Amino acid sequence: MKDNSQEILKAEKTIKELKKKYFISKSVFLAVSIFLILASAFNGLLSAYAIVKNNQIIPLWIFVSIAFINAIIAFLLAISALCNFDKKKDANKEKIMFLIQKEKELKENPKLVDRDKLINDLATIDLDE
């Protein structure tokens, strides 16, 4: 019985760490996305102001091209951030669901759980990934 409680505590600790990483990655994703939106909007406003205040055609085209390039870069960065954080979120969510399932199995039928397989499964989970 003592071994089961240690295994349950280890599983609960791992679940807490994974949930913490999940929420951190979600918060970072939201912060980066909001920053990208604000930076793009601010740059767009500055470019629009420069275009309005400039009477010459060559600087006008330079400001328009800078605004266009900035919009493309901001869009690509947002897509890149979304893909990276989405993959990380899914991986952490999978780990959490796996550990919750193992914890449930341990609590329901501790005698039916193969301890060697459980220890091996818990040891193979990479928390730093």
GROMACS .gro file of C-alpha atoms in nm, residues 8 10 13 22 27 32 34 38 41 57-58 62 66-67 74 80 92-93 96 98 103 107 109 114 117 121-122 124:
model
   28
    8ILE     CA    1   0.021   0.825  -0.673
   10LYS     CA    2   0.466   1.104  -0.801
   13LYS     CA    3   0.336   1.589  -0.882
   22TYR     CA    4   0.047   2.416  -2.009
   27SER     CA    5  -0.011   3.271  -2.132
   32VAL     CA    6   0.302   3.733  -2.784
   34ILE     CA    7  -0.138   4.060  -2.831
   38LEU     CA    8  -0.040   4.603  -3.109
   41ALA     CA    9  -0.133   4.838  -3.550
   57ILE     CA   10   0.610   6.027  -5.448
   58ILE     CA   11   0.935   5.833  -5.380
   62ILE     CA   12   0.891   5.368  -4.949
   66ILE     CA   13   0.755   4.933  -4.543
   67ALA     CA   14   0.399   4.908  -4.411
   74ALA     CA   15   0.368   4.031  -3.846
   80SER     CA   16   0.463   3.074  -3.652
   92ASN     CA   17   0.136   1.883  -2.266
   93LYS     CA   18  -0.237   1.813  -2.280
   96ILE     CA   19  -0.175   1.533  -1.860
   98PHE     CA   20  -0.217   1.006  -1.984
  103GLU     CA   21  -0.379   0.789  -1.158
  107LYS     CA   22  -0.687   0.449  -0.739
  109ASN     CA   23  -0.760  -0.115  -0.892
  114ASP     CA   24   0.155  -0.353  -1.359
  117LYS     CA   25   0.509  -0.081  -1.671
  121ASP     CA   26   0.576   0.494  -1.835
  122LEU     CA   27   0.628   0.761  -1.570
  124THR     CA   28   0.972   0.810  -1.998
   0.00000   0.00000   0.00000
